[in-house]
PDB file of C-alpha atoms (C1' of nucleotides) in Angstrom:
ATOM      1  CA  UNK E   1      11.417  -0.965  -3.437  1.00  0.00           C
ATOM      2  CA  UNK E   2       8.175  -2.554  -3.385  1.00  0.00           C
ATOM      3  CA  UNK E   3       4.856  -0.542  -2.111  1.00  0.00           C
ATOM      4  CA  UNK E   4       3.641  -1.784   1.572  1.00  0.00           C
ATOM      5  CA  UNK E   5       0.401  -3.094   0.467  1.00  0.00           C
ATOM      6  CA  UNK E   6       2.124  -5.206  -2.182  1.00  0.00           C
ATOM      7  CA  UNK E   7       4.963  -6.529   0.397  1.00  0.00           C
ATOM      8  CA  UNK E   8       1.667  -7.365   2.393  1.00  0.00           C
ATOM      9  CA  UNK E   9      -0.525  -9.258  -0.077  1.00  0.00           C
ATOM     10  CA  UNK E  10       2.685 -11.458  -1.445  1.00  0.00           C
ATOM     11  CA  UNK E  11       3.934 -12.640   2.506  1.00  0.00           C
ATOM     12  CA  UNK E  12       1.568 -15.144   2.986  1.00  0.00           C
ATOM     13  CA  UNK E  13       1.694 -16.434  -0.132  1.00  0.00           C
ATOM     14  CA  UNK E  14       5.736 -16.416  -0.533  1.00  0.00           C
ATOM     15  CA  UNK E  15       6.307 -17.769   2.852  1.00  0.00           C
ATOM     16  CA  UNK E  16       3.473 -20.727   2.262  1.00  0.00           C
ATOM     17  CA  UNK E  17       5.207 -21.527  -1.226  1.00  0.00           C
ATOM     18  CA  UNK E  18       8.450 -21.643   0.914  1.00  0.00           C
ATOM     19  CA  UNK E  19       7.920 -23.926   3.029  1.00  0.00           C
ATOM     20  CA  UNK E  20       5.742 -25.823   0.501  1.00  0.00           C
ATOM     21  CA  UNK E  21       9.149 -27.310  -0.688  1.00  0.00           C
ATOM     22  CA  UNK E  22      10.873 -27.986   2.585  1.00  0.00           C
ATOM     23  CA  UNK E  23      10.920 -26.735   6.205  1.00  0.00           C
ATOM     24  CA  UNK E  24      12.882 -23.575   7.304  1.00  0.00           C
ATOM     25  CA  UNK E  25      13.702 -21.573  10.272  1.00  0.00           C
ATOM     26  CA  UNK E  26      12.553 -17.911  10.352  1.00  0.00           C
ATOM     27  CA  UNK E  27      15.659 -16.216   9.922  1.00  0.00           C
ATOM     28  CA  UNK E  28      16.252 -18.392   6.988  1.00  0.00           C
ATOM     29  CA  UNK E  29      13.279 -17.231   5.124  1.00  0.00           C
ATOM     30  CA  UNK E  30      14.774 -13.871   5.401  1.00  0.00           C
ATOM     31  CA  UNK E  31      17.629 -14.993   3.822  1.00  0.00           C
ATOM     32  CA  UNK E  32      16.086 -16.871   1.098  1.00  0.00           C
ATOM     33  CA  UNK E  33      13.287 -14.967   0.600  1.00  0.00           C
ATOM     34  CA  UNK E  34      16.465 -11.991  -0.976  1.00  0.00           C
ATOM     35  CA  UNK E  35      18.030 -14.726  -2.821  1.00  0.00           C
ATOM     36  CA  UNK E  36      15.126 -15.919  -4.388  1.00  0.00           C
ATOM     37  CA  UNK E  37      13.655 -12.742  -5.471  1.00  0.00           C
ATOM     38  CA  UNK E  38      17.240 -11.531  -6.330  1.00  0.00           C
ATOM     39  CA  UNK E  39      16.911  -8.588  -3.709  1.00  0.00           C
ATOM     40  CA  UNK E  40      13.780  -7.421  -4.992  1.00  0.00           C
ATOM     41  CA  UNK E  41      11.737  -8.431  -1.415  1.00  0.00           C
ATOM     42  CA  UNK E  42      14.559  -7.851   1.610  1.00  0.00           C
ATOM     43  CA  UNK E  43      12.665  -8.686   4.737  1.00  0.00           C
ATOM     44  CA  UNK E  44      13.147  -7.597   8.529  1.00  0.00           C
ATOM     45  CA  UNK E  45      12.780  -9.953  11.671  1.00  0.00           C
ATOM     46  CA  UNK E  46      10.510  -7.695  12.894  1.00  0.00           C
ATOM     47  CA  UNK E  47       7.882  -8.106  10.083  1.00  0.00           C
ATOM     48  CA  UNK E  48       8.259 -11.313   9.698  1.00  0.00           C
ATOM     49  CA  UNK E  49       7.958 -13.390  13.277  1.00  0.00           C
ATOM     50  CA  UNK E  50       4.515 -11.789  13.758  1.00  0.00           C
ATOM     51  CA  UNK E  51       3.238 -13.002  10.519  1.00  0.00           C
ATOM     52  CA  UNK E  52       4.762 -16.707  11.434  1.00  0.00           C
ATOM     53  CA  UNK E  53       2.984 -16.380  14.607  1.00  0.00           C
ATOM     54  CA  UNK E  54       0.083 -15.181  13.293  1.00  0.00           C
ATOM     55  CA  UNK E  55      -0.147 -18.426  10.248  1.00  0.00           C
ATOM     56  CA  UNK E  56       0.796 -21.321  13.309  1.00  0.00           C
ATOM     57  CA  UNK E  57      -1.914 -19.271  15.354  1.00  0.00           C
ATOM     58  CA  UNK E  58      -4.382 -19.907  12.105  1.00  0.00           C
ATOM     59  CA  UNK E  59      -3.024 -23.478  11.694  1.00  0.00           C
ATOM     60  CA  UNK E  60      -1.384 -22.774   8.181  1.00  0.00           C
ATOM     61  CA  UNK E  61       1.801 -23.675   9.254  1.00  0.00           C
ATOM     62  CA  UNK E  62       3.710 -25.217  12.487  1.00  0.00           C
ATOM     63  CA  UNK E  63       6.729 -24.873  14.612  1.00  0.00           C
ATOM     64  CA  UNK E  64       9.122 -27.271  16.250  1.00  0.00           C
ATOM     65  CA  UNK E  65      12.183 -25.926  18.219  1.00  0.00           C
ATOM     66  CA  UNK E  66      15.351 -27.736  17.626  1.00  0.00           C
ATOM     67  CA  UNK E  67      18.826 -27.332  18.161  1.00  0.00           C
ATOM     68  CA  UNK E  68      21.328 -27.087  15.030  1.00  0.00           C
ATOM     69  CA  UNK E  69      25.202 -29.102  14.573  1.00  0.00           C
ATOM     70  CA  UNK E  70      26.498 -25.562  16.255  1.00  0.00           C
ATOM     71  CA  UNK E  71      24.616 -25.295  18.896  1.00  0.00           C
ATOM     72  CA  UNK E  72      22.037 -22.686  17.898  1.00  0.00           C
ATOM     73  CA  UNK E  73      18.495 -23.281  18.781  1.00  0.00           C
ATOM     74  CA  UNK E  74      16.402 -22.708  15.415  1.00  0.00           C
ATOM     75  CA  UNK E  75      12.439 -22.799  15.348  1.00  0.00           C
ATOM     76  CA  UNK E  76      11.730 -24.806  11.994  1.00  0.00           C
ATOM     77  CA  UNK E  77       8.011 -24.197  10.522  1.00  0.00           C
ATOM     78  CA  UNK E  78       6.272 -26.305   7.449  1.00  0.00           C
ATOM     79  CA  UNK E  79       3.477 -26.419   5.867  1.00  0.00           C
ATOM     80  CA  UNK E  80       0.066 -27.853   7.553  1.00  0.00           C
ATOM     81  CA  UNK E  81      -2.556 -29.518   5.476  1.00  0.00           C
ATOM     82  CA  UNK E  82      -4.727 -26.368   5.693  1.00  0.00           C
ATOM     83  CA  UNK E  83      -1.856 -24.274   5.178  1.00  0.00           C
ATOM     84  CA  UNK E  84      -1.212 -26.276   1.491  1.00  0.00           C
ATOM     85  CA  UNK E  85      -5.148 -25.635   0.757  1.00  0.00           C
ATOM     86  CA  UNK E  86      -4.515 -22.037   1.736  1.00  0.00           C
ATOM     87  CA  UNK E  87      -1.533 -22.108  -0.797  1.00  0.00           C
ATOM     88  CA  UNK E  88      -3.667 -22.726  -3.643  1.00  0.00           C
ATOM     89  CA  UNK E  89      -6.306 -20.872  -2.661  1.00  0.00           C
ATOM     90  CA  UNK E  90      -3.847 -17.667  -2.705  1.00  0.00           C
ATOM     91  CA  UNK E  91      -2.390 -18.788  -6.095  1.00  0.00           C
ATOM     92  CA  UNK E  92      -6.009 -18.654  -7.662  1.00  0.00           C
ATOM     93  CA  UNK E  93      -6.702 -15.624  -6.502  1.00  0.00           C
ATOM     94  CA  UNK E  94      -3.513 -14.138  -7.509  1.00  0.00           C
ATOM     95  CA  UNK E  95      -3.784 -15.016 -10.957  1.00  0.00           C
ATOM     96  CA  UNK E  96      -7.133 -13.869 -10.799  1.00  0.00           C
ATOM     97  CA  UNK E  97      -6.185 -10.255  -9.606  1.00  0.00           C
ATOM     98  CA  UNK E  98      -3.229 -10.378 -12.304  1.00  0.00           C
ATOM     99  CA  UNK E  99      -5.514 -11.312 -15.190  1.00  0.00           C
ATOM    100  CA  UNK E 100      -7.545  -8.002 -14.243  1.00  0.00           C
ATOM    101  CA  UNK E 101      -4.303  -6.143 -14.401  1.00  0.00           C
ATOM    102  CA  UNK E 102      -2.975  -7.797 -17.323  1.00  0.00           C
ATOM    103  CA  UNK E 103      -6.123  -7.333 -19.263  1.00  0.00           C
ATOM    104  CA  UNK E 104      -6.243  -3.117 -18.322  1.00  0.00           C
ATOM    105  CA  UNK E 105      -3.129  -3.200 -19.069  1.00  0.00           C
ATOM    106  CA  UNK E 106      -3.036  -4.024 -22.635  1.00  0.00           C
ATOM    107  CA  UNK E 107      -4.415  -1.487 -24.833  1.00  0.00           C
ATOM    108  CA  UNK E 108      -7.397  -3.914 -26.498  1.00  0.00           C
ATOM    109  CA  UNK E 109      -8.603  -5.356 -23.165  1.00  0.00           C
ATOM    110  CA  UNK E 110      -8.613  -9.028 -25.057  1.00  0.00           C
ATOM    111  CA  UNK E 111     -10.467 -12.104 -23.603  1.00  0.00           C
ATOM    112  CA  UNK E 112      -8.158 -14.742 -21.972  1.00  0.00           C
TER     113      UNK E 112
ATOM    114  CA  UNK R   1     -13.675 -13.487  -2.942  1.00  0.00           C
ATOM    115  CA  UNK R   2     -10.227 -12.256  -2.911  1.00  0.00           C
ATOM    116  CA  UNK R   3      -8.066 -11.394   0.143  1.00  0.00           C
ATOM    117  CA  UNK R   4      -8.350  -8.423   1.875  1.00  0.00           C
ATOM    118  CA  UNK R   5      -4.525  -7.566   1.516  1.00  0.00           C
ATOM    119  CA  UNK R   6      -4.635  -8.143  -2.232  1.00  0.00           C
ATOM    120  CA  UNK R   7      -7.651  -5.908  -2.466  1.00  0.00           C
ATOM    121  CA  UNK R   8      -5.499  -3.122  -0.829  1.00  0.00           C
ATOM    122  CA  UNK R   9      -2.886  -4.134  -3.409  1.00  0.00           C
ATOM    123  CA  UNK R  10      -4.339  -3.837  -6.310  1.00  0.00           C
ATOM    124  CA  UNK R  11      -7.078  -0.732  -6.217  1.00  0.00           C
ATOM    125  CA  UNK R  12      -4.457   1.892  -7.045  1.00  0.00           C
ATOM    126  CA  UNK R  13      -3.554  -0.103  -9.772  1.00  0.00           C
ATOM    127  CA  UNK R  14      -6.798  -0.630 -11.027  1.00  0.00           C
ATOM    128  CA  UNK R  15      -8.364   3.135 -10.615  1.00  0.00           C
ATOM    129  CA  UNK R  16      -5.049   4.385 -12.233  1.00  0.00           C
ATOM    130  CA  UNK R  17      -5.041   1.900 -15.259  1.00  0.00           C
ATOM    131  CA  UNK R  18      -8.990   2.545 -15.430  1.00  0.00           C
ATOM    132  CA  UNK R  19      -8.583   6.411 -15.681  1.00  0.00           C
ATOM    133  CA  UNK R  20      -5.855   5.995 -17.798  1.00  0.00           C
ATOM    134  CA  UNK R  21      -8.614   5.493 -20.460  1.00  0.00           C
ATOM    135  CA  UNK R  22     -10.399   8.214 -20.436  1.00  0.00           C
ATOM    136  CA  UNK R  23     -12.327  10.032 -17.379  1.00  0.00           C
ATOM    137  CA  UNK R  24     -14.920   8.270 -15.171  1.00  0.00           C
ATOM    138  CA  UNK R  25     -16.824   9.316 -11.690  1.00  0.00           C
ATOM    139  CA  UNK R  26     -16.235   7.287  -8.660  1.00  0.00           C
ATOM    140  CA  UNK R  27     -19.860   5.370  -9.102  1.00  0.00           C
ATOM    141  CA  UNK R  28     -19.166   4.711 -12.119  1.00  0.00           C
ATOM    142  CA  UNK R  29     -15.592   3.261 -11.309  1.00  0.00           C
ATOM    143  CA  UNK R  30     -17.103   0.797  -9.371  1.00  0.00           C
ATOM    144  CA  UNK R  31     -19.501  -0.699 -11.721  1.00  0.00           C
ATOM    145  CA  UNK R  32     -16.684  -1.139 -14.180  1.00  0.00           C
ATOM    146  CA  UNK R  33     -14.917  -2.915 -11.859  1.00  0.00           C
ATOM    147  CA  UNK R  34     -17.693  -5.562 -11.575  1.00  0.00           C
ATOM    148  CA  UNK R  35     -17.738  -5.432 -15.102  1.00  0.00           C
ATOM    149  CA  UNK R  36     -14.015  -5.754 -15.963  1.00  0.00           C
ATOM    150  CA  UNK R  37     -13.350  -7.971 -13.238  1.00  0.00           C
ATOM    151  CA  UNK R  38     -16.610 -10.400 -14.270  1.00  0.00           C
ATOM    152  CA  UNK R  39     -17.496  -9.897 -10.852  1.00  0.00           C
ATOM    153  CA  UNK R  40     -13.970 -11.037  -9.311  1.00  0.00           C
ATOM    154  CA  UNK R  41     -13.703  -7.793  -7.668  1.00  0.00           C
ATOM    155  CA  UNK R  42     -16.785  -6.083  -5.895  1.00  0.00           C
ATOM    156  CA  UNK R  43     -15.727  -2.886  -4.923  1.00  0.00           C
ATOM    157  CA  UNK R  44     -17.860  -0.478  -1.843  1.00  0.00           C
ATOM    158  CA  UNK R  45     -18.579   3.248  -2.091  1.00  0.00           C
ATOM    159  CA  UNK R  46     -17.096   3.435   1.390  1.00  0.00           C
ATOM    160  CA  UNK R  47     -14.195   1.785   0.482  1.00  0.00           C
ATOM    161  CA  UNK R  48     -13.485   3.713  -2.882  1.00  0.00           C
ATOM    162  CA  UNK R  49     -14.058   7.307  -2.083  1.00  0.00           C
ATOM    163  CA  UNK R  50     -11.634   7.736   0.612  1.00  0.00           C
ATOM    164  CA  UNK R  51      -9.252   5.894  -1.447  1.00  0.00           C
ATOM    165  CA  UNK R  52     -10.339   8.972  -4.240  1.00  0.00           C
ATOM    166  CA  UNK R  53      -9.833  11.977  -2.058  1.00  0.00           C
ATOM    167  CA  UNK R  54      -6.328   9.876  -1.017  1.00  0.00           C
ATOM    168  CA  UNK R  55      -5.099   9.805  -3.947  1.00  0.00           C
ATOM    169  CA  UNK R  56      -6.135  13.401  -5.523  1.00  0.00           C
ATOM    170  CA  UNK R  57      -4.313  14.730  -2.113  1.00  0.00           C
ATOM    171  CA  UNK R  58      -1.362  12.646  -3.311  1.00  0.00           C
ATOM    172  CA  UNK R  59      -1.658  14.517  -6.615  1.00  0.00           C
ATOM    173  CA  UNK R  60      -2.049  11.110  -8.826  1.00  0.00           C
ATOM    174  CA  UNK R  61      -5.753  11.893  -9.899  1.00  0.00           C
ATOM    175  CA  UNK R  62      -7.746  15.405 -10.001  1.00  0.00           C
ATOM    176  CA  UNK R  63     -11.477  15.996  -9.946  1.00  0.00           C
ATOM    177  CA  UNK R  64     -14.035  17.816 -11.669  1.00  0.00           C
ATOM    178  CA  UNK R  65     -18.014  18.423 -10.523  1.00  0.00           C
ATOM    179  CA  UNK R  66     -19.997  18.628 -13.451  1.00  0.00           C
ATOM    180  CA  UNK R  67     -23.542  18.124 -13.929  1.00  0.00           C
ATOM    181  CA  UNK R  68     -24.947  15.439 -16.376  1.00  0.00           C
ATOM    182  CA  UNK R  69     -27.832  15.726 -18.760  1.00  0.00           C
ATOM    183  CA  UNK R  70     -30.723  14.188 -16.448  1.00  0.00           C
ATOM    184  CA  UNK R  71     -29.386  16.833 -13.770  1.00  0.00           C
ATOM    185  CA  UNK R  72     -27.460  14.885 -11.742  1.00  0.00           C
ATOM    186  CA  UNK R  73     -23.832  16.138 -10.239  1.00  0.00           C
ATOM    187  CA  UNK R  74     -20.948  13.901 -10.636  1.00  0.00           C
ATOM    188  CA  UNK R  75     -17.480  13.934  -9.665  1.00  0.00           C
ATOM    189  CA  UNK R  76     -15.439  12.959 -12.796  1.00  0.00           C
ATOM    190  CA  UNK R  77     -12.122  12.193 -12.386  1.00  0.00           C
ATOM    191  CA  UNK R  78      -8.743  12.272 -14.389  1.00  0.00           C
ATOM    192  CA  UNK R  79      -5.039  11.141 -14.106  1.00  0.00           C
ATOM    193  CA  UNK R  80      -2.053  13.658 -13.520  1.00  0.00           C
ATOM    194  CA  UNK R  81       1.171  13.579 -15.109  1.00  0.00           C
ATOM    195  CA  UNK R  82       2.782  11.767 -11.636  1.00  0.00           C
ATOM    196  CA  UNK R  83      -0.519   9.208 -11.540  1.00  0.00           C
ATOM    197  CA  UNK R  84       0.410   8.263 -15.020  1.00  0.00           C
ATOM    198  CA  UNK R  85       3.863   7.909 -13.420  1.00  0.00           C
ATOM    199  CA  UNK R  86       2.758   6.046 -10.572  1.00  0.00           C
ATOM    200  CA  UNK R  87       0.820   3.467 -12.516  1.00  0.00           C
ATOM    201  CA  UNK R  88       4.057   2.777 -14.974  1.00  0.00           C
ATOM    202  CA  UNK R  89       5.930   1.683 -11.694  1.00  0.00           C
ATOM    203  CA  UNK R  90       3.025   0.189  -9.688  1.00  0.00           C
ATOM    204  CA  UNK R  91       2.990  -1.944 -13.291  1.00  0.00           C
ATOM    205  CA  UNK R  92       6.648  -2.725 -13.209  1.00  0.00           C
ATOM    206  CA  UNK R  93       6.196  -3.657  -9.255  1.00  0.00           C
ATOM    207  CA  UNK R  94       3.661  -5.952 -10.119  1.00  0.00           C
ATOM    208  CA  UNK R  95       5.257  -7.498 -12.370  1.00  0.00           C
ATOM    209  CA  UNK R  96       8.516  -7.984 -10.009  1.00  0.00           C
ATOM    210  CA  UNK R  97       6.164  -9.358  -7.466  1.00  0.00           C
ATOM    211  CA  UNK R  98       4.473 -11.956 -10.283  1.00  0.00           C
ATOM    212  CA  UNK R  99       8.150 -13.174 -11.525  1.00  0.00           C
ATOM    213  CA  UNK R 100       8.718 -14.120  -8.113  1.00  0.00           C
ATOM    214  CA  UNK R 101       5.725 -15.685  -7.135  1.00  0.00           C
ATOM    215  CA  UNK R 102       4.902 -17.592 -10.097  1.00  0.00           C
ATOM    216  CA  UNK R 103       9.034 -19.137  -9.798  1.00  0.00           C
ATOM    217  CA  UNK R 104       8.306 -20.320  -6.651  1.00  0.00           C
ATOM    218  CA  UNK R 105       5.329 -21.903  -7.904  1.00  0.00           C
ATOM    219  CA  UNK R 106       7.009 -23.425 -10.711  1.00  0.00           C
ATOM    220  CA  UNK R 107       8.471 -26.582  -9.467  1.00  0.00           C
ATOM    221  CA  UNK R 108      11.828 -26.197 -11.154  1.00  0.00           C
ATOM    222  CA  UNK R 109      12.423 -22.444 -10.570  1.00  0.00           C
ATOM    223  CA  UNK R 110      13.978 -21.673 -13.801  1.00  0.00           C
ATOM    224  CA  UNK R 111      14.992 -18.422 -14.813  1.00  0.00           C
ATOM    225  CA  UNK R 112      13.273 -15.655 -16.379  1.00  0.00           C
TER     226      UNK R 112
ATOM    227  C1'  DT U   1     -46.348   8.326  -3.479  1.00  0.00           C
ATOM    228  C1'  DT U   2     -43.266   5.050  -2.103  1.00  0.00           C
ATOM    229  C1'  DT U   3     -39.360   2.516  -3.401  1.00  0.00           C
ATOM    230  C1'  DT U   4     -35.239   1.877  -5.878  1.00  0.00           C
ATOM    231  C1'  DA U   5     -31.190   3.550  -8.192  1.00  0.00           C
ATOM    232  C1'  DT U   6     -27.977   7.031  -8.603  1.00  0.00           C
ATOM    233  C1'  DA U   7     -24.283   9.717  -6.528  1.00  0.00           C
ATOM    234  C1'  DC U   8     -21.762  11.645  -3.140  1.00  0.00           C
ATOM    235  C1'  DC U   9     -19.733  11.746   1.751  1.00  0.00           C
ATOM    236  C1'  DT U  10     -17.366  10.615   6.665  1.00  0.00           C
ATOM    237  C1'  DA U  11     -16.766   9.173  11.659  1.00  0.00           C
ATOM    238  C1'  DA U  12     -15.006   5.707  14.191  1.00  0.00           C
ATOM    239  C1'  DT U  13     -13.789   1.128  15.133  1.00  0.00           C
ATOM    240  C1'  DA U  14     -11.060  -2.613  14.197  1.00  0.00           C
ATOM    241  C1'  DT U  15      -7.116  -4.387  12.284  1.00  0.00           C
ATOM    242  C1'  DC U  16      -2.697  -4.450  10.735  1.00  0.00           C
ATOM    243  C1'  DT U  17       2.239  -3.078   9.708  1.00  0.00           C
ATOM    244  C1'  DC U  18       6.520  -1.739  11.041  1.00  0.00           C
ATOM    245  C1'  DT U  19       9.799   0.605  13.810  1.00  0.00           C
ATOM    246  C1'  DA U  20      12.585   0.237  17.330  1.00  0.00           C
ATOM    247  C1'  DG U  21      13.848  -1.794  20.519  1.00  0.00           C
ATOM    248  C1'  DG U  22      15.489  -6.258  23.590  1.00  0.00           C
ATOM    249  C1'  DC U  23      17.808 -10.920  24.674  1.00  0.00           C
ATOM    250  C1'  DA U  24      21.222 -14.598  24.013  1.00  0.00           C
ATOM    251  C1'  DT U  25      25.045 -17.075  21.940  1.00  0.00           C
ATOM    252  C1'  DA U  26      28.529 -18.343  18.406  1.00  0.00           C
ATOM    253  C1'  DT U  27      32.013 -16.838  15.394  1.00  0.00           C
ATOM    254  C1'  DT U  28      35.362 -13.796  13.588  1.00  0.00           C
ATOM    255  C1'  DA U  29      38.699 -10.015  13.870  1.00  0.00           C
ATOM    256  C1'  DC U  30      41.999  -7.550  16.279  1.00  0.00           C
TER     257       DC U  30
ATOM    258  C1'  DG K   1      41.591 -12.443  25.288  1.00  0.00           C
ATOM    259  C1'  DT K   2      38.160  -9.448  23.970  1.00  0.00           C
ATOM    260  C1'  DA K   3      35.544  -6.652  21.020  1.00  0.00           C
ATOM    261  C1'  DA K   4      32.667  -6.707  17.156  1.00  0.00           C
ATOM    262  C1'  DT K   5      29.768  -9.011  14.098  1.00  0.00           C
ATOM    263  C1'  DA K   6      26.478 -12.535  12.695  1.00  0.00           C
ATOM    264  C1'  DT K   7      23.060 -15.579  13.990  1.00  0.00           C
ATOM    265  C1'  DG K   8      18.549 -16.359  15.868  1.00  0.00           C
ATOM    266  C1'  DC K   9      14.605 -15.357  18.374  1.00  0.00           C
ATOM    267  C1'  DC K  10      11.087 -12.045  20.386  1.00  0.00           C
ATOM    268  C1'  DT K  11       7.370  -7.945  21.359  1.00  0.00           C
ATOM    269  C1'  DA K  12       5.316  -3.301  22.688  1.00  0.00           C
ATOM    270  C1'  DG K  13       3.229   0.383  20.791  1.00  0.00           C
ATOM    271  C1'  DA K  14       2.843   4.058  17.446  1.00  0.00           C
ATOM    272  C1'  DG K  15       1.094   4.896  13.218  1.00  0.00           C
ATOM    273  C1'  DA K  16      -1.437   3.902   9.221  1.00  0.00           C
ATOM    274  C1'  DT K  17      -5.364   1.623   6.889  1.00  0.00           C
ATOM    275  C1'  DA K  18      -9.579  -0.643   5.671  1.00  0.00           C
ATOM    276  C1'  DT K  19     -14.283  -1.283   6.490  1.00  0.00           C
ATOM    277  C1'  DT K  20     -18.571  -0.792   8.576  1.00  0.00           C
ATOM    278  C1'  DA K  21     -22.301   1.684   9.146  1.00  0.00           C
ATOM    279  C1'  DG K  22     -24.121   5.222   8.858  1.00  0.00           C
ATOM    280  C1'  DG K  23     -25.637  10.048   6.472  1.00  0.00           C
ATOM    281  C1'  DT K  24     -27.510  13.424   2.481  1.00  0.00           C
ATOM    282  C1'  DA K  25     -29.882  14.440  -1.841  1.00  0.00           C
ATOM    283  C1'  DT K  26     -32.303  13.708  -6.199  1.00  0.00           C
ATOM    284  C1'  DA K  27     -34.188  11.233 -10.331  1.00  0.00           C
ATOM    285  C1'  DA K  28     -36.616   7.419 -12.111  1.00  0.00           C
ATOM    286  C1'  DA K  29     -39.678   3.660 -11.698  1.00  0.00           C
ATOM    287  C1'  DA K  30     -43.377   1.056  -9.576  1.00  0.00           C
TER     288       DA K  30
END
DNA sequence: TTTTATACCTAATATCTCTAGGCATATTAC
DNA sequence: GTAATATGCCTAGAGATATTAGGTATAAAA
């Protein structure tokens, strides 16, 4: 199980890296985000649909309602320009954070 | 600057791997931060003591008052047993969270 | 003697997460 | 045929958290 604040600083950028590779419908992410991190992250509906609201509310990402070969309506997000800038924005200052860790973490605090 | 959900992610971490070398008072913690970090991370007194007095309630760190040679009181504190325990999974989640990330950043998602 | 640096603290607002629900329809099992 | 499960979306509100914006006290420096 991974701690609450760490669940909360990797959403954004999980679900922007996501959909950085193809559109997908929220309950989809669910699914994929488990397969893709083996189990490690298991997502509920209820924590995620705010957070999508929240990122098309911000213009990160947008939504487009359409209705699948079964008849299921699906609401498909991808990626906005801003939301790609936003992407790499979040992977810099990931790796930043991680270097810190990294670098307290080993027992001669080395340079990069 | 970095995120404020990333923030929240990572001072536990950081206090814990920082006393894990040896004893420090919360001023002091957050000048090594800046100093650590190379200014990445710019830490508040309001932010860090009430994460402090959090965590020593949680049992993970324990305090001490003692005065210092120009007469000034500080609050030096020390990891427990469980904060040394803590940290060595807070590490491991991490490092779970990292693996996934940096996959999906990796255009070809390979394995580990 | 005034300002800055050191060193601690907390109340309260603002923000956010997450639980616990709800709705609707298609598919599968009995 | 119908009951149960899976799919697919949603939100209100409680609970937890961070952050701002203060406060106190003393030593050193200007």
């Amino acid at each position: 199980m991974i701690s609450k604040t760490l669940v909360a600083a990797s959403t954004k950028p999980v679900i922007l890296s996501i959909l950085a590779s193809g559109e997908m419908y929220g309950y989809q992410i669910i699914q994929h985000v488990t397969e893709v991190s083996g189990g490690t992250l298991e997502w509920s509906e209820g924590m995620l649909y705010p957070v999508l609201h929240r990122m098309e509310k911000e213009g990160l990402i947008q939504s487009q309602w359409r209705i699948s070969d079964n008849g299921r309506r699906r609401k498909y997000y991808h990626v906005t320009k801003l939301g790609q800038e936003e992407l790499e924005r979040d992977q810099k200052e990931w790796m930043q954070v991680h270097r810190i860790l990294t670098r307290l973490w080993s027992p001669l605090s080395l340079p990069d």
